[in-house]
Tab-separated table of C-alpha atoms in Angstrom:
chain	number	residue	atom	x	y	z
K	1071	UNK	CA	0.000	0.000	0.000
K	1072	UNK	CA	2.886	2.407	0.679
K	1073	UNK	CA	3.936	2.363	-3.003
K	1074	UNK	CA	0.388	3.408	-3.955
K	1075	UNK	CA	0.360	6.289	-1.461
K	1076	UNK	CA	3.797	7.483	-2.525
K	1077	UNK	CA	2.970	7.340	-6.231
K	1078	UNK	CA	-0.377	9.121	-5.897
K	1079	UNK	CA	1.187	11.757	-3.621
K	1080	UNK	CA	4.079	12.421	-6.016
K	1081	UNK	CA	1.790	12.740	-9.052
K	1082	UNK	CA	-0.446	15.083	-7.040
K	1083	UNK	CA	2.650	17.018	-6.004
K	1084	UNK	CA	3.862	17.527	-9.558
K	1085	UNK	CA	0.464	18.977	-10.433
K	1086	UNK	CA	-0.317	21.020	-7.305
K	1087	UNK	CA	2.713	21.549	-5.071
K	1088	UNK	CA	5.138	23.064	-7.587
K	1089	UNK	CA	5.462	26.700	-8.652
K	1090	UNK	CA	3.073	26.001	-11.528
K	1091	UNK	CA	0.497	24.721	-9.049
K	1092	UNK	CA	0.777	27.923	-7.037
K	1093	UNK	CA	0.503	30.114	-10.145
K	1094	UNK	CA	-2.626	28.249	-11.194
K	1095	UNK	CA	-4.238	28.439	-7.737
K	1096	UNK	CA	-3.331	32.095	-7.220
K	1097	UNK	CA	-5.491	33.153	-10.183
K	1098	UNK	CA	-8.434	32.619	-7.822
K	1099	UNK	CA	-6.973	34.512	-4.845
K	1100	UNK	CA	-8.504	37.771	-3.701
K	1101	UNK	CA	-5.526	40.126	-3.102
K	1102	UNK	CA	-7.647	42.204	-0.708
K	1103	UNK	CA	-7.715	39.266	1.743
K	1104	UNK	CA	-4.130	39.987	2.806
K	1105	UNK	CA	-4.071	43.741	2.169
K	1106	UNK	CA	-4.783	44.446	5.810
K	1107	UNK	CA	-3.307	46.532	8.609
K	1108	UNK	CA	-2.480	44.375	11.634
K	1109	UNK	CA	-0.881	47.106	13.780
K	1110	UNK	CA	-1.497	46.375	17.450
K	1111	UNK	CA	-1.716	42.616	16.901
K	1112	UNK	CA	1.042	40.329	18.153
K	1113	UNK	CA	2.387	37.350	16.171
K	1114	UNK	CA	4.884	34.680	17.248
K	1115	UNK	CA	6.696	32.758	14.491
K	1116	UNK	CA	8.921	29.788	15.315
K	1117	UNK	CA	11.814	28.947	12.993
K	1118	UNK	CA	11.723	32.523	11.726
K	1119	UNK	CA	15.339	33.069	10.700
K	1120	UNK	CA	15.039	31.525	7.210
K	1121	UNK	CA	12.716	29.976	4.650
K	1122	UNK	CA	8.958	30.115	5.067
K	1123	UNK	CA	9.197	31.376	8.663
K	1124	UNK	CA	11.222	34.416	7.695
K	1125	UNK	CA	9.074	35.117	4.623
K	1126	UNK	CA	5.954	34.996	6.805
K	1127	UNK	CA	7.450	37.208	9.507
K	1128	UNK	CA	8.506	39.766	6.907
K	1129	UNK	CA	5.034	39.989	5.354
K	1130	UNK	CA	3.387	40.385	8.767
K	1131	UNK	CA	5.917	43.103	9.636
K	1132	UNK	CA	5.065	44.912	6.372
K	1133	UNK	CA	1.469	45.041	7.564
K	1134	UNK	CA	2.398	46.637	10.877
K	1135	UNK	CA	2.183	43.621	13.175
K	1136	UNK	CA	4.360	43.130	16.248
K	1137	UNK	CA	6.432	40.044	15.421
K	1138	UNK	CA	8.227	37.749	17.862
K	1139	UNK	CA	10.865	35.672	16.096
K	1140	UNK	CA	11.610	32.407	17.914
K	1141	UNK	CA	14.858	30.947	16.596
K	1142	UNK	CA	17.544	28.471	17.648
K	1143	UNK	CA	20.646	30.071	16.132
K	1144	UNK	CA	21.348	33.508	17.635
K	1145	UNK	CA	23.722	34.668	14.912
K	1146	UNK	CA	21.443	33.823	11.988
K	1147	UNK	CA	18.415	35.116	13.887
K	1148	UNK	CA	19.995	38.528	14.441
K	1149	UNK	CA	20.774	38.794	10.719
K	1150	UNK	CA	17.156	37.871	9.878
K	1151	UNK	CA	15.763	40.396	12.371
K	1152	UNK	CA	17.944	43.166	10.933
K	1153	UNK	CA	16.807	42.280	7.407
K	1154	UNK	CA	13.125	42.352	8.395
K	1155	UNK	CA	13.447	45.699	10.211
K	1156	UNK	CA	15.412	47.250	7.329
K	1157	UNK	CA	13.087	46.030	4.569
K	1158	UNK	CA	9.798	46.799	6.329
K	1159	UNK	CA	10.660	49.798	8.503
K	1160	UNK	CA	8.832	48.036	11.358
K	1161	UNK	CA	10.743	48.384	14.647
K	1162	UNK	CA	8.387	46.089	16.600
K	1163	UNK	CA	10.377	42.950	15.860
K	1164	UNK	CA	11.557	40.964	18.876
K	1165	UNK	CA	13.970	38.046	19.036
K	1166	UNK	CA	13.825	35.031	21.362
K	1167	UNK	CA	16.438	32.272	21.258
K	1168	UNK	CA	14.777	28.906	21.909
K	1169	UNK	CA	15.624	25.388	20.719
K	1170	UNK	CA	12.273	23.821	19.794
K	1171	UNK	CA	13.785	20.336	20.244
K	1172	UNK	CA	14.373	21.134	23.937
K	1173	UNK	CA	11.077	20.858	25.879
K	1174	UNK	CA	12.483	22.414	29.055
K	1175	UNK	CA	13.589	25.485	27.092
K	1176	UNK	CA	10.148	25.854	25.538
K	1177	UNK	CA	8.399	25.726	28.921
K	1178	UNK	CA	10.825	28.260	30.363
K	1179	UNK	CA	10.344	30.584	27.373
K	1180	UNK	CA	6.529	30.286	27.390
K	1181	UNK	CA	6.253	31.025	31.106
K	1182	UNK	CA	8.373	34.167	30.714
K	1183	UNK	CA	6.610	35.241	27.503
K	1184	UNK	CA	3.165	35.050	29.123
K	1185	UNK	CA	4.264	37.433	31.860
K	1186	UNK	CA	5.706	40.024	29.477
K	1187	UNK	CA	3.702	40.020	26.232
K	1188	UNK	CA	0.300	39.589	24.656
K	1189	UNK	CA	-0.277	37.193	21.764
K	1190	UNK	CA	-2.930	37.057	19.043
K	1191	UNK	CA	-1.427	34.581	16.588
K	1192	UNK	CA	0.987	31.650	17.054
K	1193	UNK	CA	2.644	30.271	13.928
K	1194	UNK	CA	4.307	26.876	14.503
K	1195	UNK	CA	6.757	26.819	11.622
K	1196	UNK	CA	9.973	25.391	13.151
K	1197	UNK	CA	10.745	21.879	12.007
K	1198	UNK	CA	13.514	19.539	10.974
K	1199	UNK	CA	14.146	16.442	8.901
K	1200	UNK	CA	17.088	14.544	10.361
K	1201	UNK	CA	17.899	11.600	8.107
K	1202	UNK	CA	19.679	9.468	10.708
K	1203	UNK	CA	18.280	8.598	14.115
K	1204	UNK	CA	19.691	11.189	16.553
K	1205	UNK	CA	18.779	11.703	20.192
K	1206	UNK	CA	18.605	15.059	21.944
K	1207	UNK	CA	20.217	15.652	25.332
K	1208	UNK	CA	16.889	14.568	26.849
K	1209	UNK	CA	17.004	11.229	25.033
K	1210	UNK	CA	14.300	12.182	22.535
K	1211	UNK	CA	14.457	11.319	18.837
K	1212	UNK	CA	15.227	14.673	17.230
K	1213	UNK	CA	12.492	14.823	14.567
K	1214	UNK	CA	9.811	13.883	17.104
K	1215	UNK	CA	11.220	16.310	19.686
K	1216	UNK	CA	11.121	19.234	17.250
K	1217	UNK	CA	8.168	18.609	14.956
K	1218	UNK	CA	5.693	16.974	17.308
K	1219	UNK	CA	6.539	17.443	20.975
K	1220	UNK	CA	7.988	20.950	20.468
K	1221	UNK	CA	4.881	22.035	18.558
K	1222	UNK	CA	2.646	20.467	21.213
K	1223	UNK	CA	4.375	22.161	24.148
K	1224	UNK	CA	4.683	25.579	22.490
K	1225	UNK	CA	0.984	25.561	21.656
K	1226	UNK	CA	-0.417	24.192	24.909
K	1227	UNK	CA	1.872	26.449	26.973
K	1228	UNK	CA	0.629	29.546	25.121
K	1229	UNK	CA	-3.072	28.622	24.909
K	1230	UNK	CA	-3.869	30.476	28.187
K	1231	UNK	CA	-2.389	33.671	26.700
K	1232	UNK	CA	-4.197	33.179	23.388
K	1233	UNK	CA	-7.479	32.604	25.230
K	1234	UNK	CA	-7.263	36.212	26.463
K	1235	UNK	CA	-6.801	37.647	22.950
K	1236	UNK	CA	-9.269	38.893	20.362
K	1237	UNK	CA	-9.401	36.813	17.173
K	1238	UNK	CA	-6.763	34.354	18.418
K	1239	UNK	CA	-5.298	31.942	15.880
K	1240	UNK	CA	-2.803	29.066	15.754
K	1241	UNK	CA	-1.330	28.022	12.405
K	1242	UNK	CA	0.950	25.001	12.067
K	1243	UNK	CA	3.107	24.518	8.978
K	1244	UNK	CA	2.806	20.855	8.037
K	1245	UNK	CA	3.498	19.036	4.773
K	1246	UNK	CA	1.624	17.176	2.073
K	1247	UNK	CA	4.021	14.350	2.867
K	1248	UNK	CA	1.724	13.454	5.757
K	1249	UNK	CA	-0.714	12.057	3.168
K	1250	UNK	CA	1.501	8.951	2.837
K	1251	UNK	CA	1.371	8.197	6.581
K	1252	UNK	CA	-1.269	6.745	8.886
K	1253	UNK	CA	-0.999	7.892	12.494
K	1254	UNK	CA	1.209	5.471	14.436
K	1255	UNK	CA	1.105	5.857	18.220
K	1256	UNK	CA	2.995	2.639	18.935
K	1257	UNK	CA	6.439	4.016	17.999
K	1258	UNK	CA	6.464	7.803	18.465
K	1259	UNK	CA	10.261	7.947	18.606
K	1260	UNK	CA	10.934	5.663	15.632
K	1261	UNK	CA	12.989	3.169	17.593
K	1262	UNK	CA	11.635	0.032	15.911
K	1263	UNK	CA	12.883	-1.183	12.555
K	1264	UNK	CA	14.922	0.689	9.942
K	1265	UNK	CA	14.992	4.486	10.249
K	1266	UNK	CA	13.798	6.509	7.250
K	1267	UNK	CA	14.066	10.234	7.992
K	1268	UNK	CA	11.659	11.231	5.217
K	1269	UNK	CA	8.943	8.882	6.498
K	1270	UNK	CA	9.560	9.881	10.134
K	1271	UNK	CA	9.103	13.512	9.091
K	1272	UNK	CA	5.887	12.603	7.233
K	1273	UNK	CA	4.609	10.774	10.341
K	1274	UNK	CA	5.363	13.866	12.471
K	1275	UNK	CA	3.420	15.975	9.987
K	1276	UNK	CA	0.449	13.576	10.191
K	1277	UNK	CA	0.663	13.994	13.977
K	1278	UNK	CA	0.480	17.799	13.552
K	1279	UNK	CA	-2.739	17.428	11.549
K	1280	UNK	CA	-4.255	15.286	14.320
K	1281	UNK	CA	-3.087	17.774	16.973
K	1282	UNK	CA	-4.779	20.629	15.115
K	1283	UNK	CA	-8.059	18.724	14.853
K	1284	UNK	CA	-7.966	17.836	18.558
K	1285	UNK	CA	-7.062	21.379	19.672
K	1286	UNK	CA	-9.903	22.797	17.580
K	1287	UNK	CA	-12.370	20.637	19.510
K	1288	UNK	CA	-10.882	21.526	22.897
K	1289	UNK	CA	-10.408	25.307	22.523
K	1290	UNK	CA	-13.407	26.917	20.847
K	1291	UNK	CA	-12.205	30.511	21.336
K	1292	UNK	CA	-9.084	29.984	19.201
K	1293	UNK	CA	-9.057	29.328	15.439
K	1294	UNK	CA	-6.683	26.452	14.629
K	1295	UNK	CA	-5.429	25.539	11.181
K	1296	UNK	CA	-2.664	23.456	9.642
K	1297	UNK	CA	-1.301	23.901	6.131
K	1298	UNK	CA	0.924	22.586	3.366
K	1299	UNK	CA	3.171	25.244	1.788
K	1300	UNK	CA	3.798	23.202	-1.360
K	1301	UNK	CA	7.299	22.305	-2.492
K	1302	UNK	CA	9.327	25.457	-1.869
K	1303	UNK	CA	12.976	26.313	-2.413
K	1304	UNK	CA	14.133	26.751	1.187
K	1305	UNK	CA	17.435	26.113	2.984
K	1306	UNK	CA	15.774	23.209	4.821
K	1307	UNK	CA	14.784	21.473	1.576
K	1308	UNK	CA	18.257	22.011	0.084
K	1309	UNK	CA	20.036	20.542	3.124
K	1310	UNK	CA	17.613	17.757	4.150
K	1311	UNK	CA	16.496	16.558	0.701
K	1312	UNK	CA	19.410	17.225	-1.685
K	1313	UNK	CA	18.358	14.598	-4.263
K	1314	UNK	CA	14.788	15.873	-4.352
K	1315	UNK	CA	16.070	19.446	-4.601
K	1316	UNK	CA	18.336	18.653	-7.561
K	1317	UNK	CA	15.508	16.906	-9.379
K	1318	UNK	CA	12.889	19.580	-8.691
K	1319	UNK	CA	14.810	22.845	-8.247
K	1320	UNK	CA	13.529	24.427	-11.456
K	1321	UNK	CA	9.918	23.794	-10.431
K	1322	UNK	CA	9.992	24.730	-6.740
K	1323	UNK	CA	7.974	27.591	-5.294
K	1324	UNK	CA	9.662	30.675	-3.916
K	1325	UNK	CA	9.733	31.112	-0.145
K	1326	UNK	CA	7.106	33.864	-0.449
K	1327	UNK	CA	4.807	31.554	-2.445
K	1328	UNK	CA	5.261	28.846	0.190
K	1329	UNK	CA	4.423	31.368	2.915
K	1330	UNK	CA	1.351	32.798	1.184
K	1331	UNK	CA	-1.227	30.551	2.844
K	1332	UNK	CA	0.423	30.974	6.261
K	1333	UNK	CA	0.050	34.732	5.861
K	1334	UNK	CA	-3.551	34.373	4.651
K	1335	UNK	CA	-4.433	32.184	7.637
K	1336	UNK	CA	-2.709	34.611	10.010
K	1337	UNK	CA	-4.145	37.943	8.860
K	1338	UNK	CA	-7.224	37.562	6.654
K	1339	UNK	CA	-10.799	37.845	7.869
K	1340	UNK	CA	-11.789	35.159	5.348
K	1341	UNK	CA	-9.715	32.433	7.035
K	1342	UNK	CA	-11.687	32.498	10.276
K	1343	UNK	CA	-15.017	32.279	8.450
K	1344	UNK	CA	-14.065	28.645	7.818
K	1345	UNK	CA	-14.273	26.035	10.597
K	1346	UNK	CA	-11.390	25.588	13.019
K	1347	UNK	CA	-9.177	22.503	12.640
K	1348	UNK	CA	-8.909	22.280	8.847
K	1349	UNK	CA	-5.905	21.472	6.607
K	1350	UNK	CA	-5.156	24.122	3.950
K	1351	UNK	CA	-3.300	24.342	0.677
K	1352	UNK	CA	-3.233	27.510	-1.431
K	1353	UNK	CA	-5.869	29.271	0.715
K	1354	UNK	CA	-8.332	26.374	0.423
K	1355	UNK	CA	-9.250	23.605	2.862
K	1356	UNK	CA	-8.258	20.239	1.366
K	1357	UNK	CA	-8.717	16.589	2.410
K	1358	UNK	CA	-6.278	15.096	4.918
K	1359	UNK	CA	-6.336	11.646	3.278
K	1360	UNK	CA	-5.728	10.398	-0.268
K	1361	UNK	CA	-8.490	8.264	-1.827
K	1362	UNK	CA	-8.078	4.538	-1.071
K	1363	UNK	CA	-4.882	5.164	0.919
K	1364	UNK	CA	-6.200	3.684	4.196
K	1365	UNK	CA	-4.598	6.362	6.373
K	1366	UNK	CA	-7.608	7.059	8.604
K	1367	UNK	CA	-7.009	6.210	12.255
K	1368	UNK	CA	-9.513	5.299	14.964
K	1369	UNK	CA	-10.482	8.032	17.462
K	1370	UNK	CA	-8.827	6.111	20.289
K	1371	UNK	CA	-5.436	6.397	18.559
K	1372	UNK	CA	-5.876	10.157	18.233
K	1373	UNK	CA	-6.823	10.410	21.896
K	1374	UNK	CA	-3.839	8.230	22.796
K	1375	UNK	CA	-1.500	10.605	20.927
K	1376	UNK	CA	-2.797	13.533	22.979
K	1377	UNK	CA	-2.411	11.596	26.221
K	1378	UNK	CA	1.150	10.530	25.427
K	1379	UNK	CA	2.227	14.036	24.439
K	1380	UNK	CA	0.669	15.472	27.579
K	1381	UNK	CA	2.616	12.935	29.663
K	1382	UNK	CA	5.855	13.856	27.907
K	1383	UNK	CA	5.221	17.574	28.272
K	1384	UNK	CA	4.398	17.414	31.979
K	1385	UNK	CA	7.530	15.396	32.653
K	1386	UNK	CA	9.641	18.183	31.234
K	1387	UNK	CA	7.573	20.928	32.802
K	1388	UNK	CA	8.205	19.522	36.281
K	1389	UNK	CA	11.974	19.896	35.886
K	1390	UNK	CA	11.745	23.255	34.132
K	1391	UNK	CA	13.562	26.131	35.906
K	1392	UNK	CA	11.255	28.692	37.470
């Protein structure tokens, strides 16, 4: 069955996820949706020093928003911040150095952030695709720690702050690769069998879709969405998927095209007219499963994922400083 999923996904990708797919879809966009002034609203973007995160942060800054850049590498983050301030003229750009693969750091950051700032929109963009099985200092598999547990902790830790805000939103940057994976709660850290970084990443992205659906049910005052940016030419794609990049580089979307739907979900009034918890591609909600791919999971597995992540998160919260 995996060959079927992979083949259907790749054919779909060639048609929809490339630059040509974006150009075709964008003919139906309403430019006015994102021509908005968001001065006075506060946005937090993880993984904001390059790629889709930086492109998103820059466009929000152009529209007057207060932007909190959450990045791991201080040097690269400072360069990105300077670029955003210079290009947009917006001085309300703040930098926070946090490693999203380190749950204790995220808890510490979120506790401090809640005491010092307001927040209207959280954009979970940080992610990684590590092709060999690596463990963090906490003994967590690195892809899971960053893509799934890091996203879970950042969101749940900031929900109380978002609950206080007007028109609160959470957007998670996922991937169409999740369409080839069925949720697997029996091996969250990919310790059984051969390790395939691309498939582990796709499983993490399926988990993000499930998280978004579950959060939408639990927190009715916040609008949750998850999206696929298409296949974009970003530093992450070049470093993590060099063969794919070489094959597809002439057809990849720009970073700004990849970020377009993130921006639309973050700032447009139209986005929140649609139900919370949906998966988006090119400003449209799209199915989370391929036809005949057998990737649906029973509700008890989805509940189990939430329980396991909550257990993980609380374990790290209890040893968090402060």
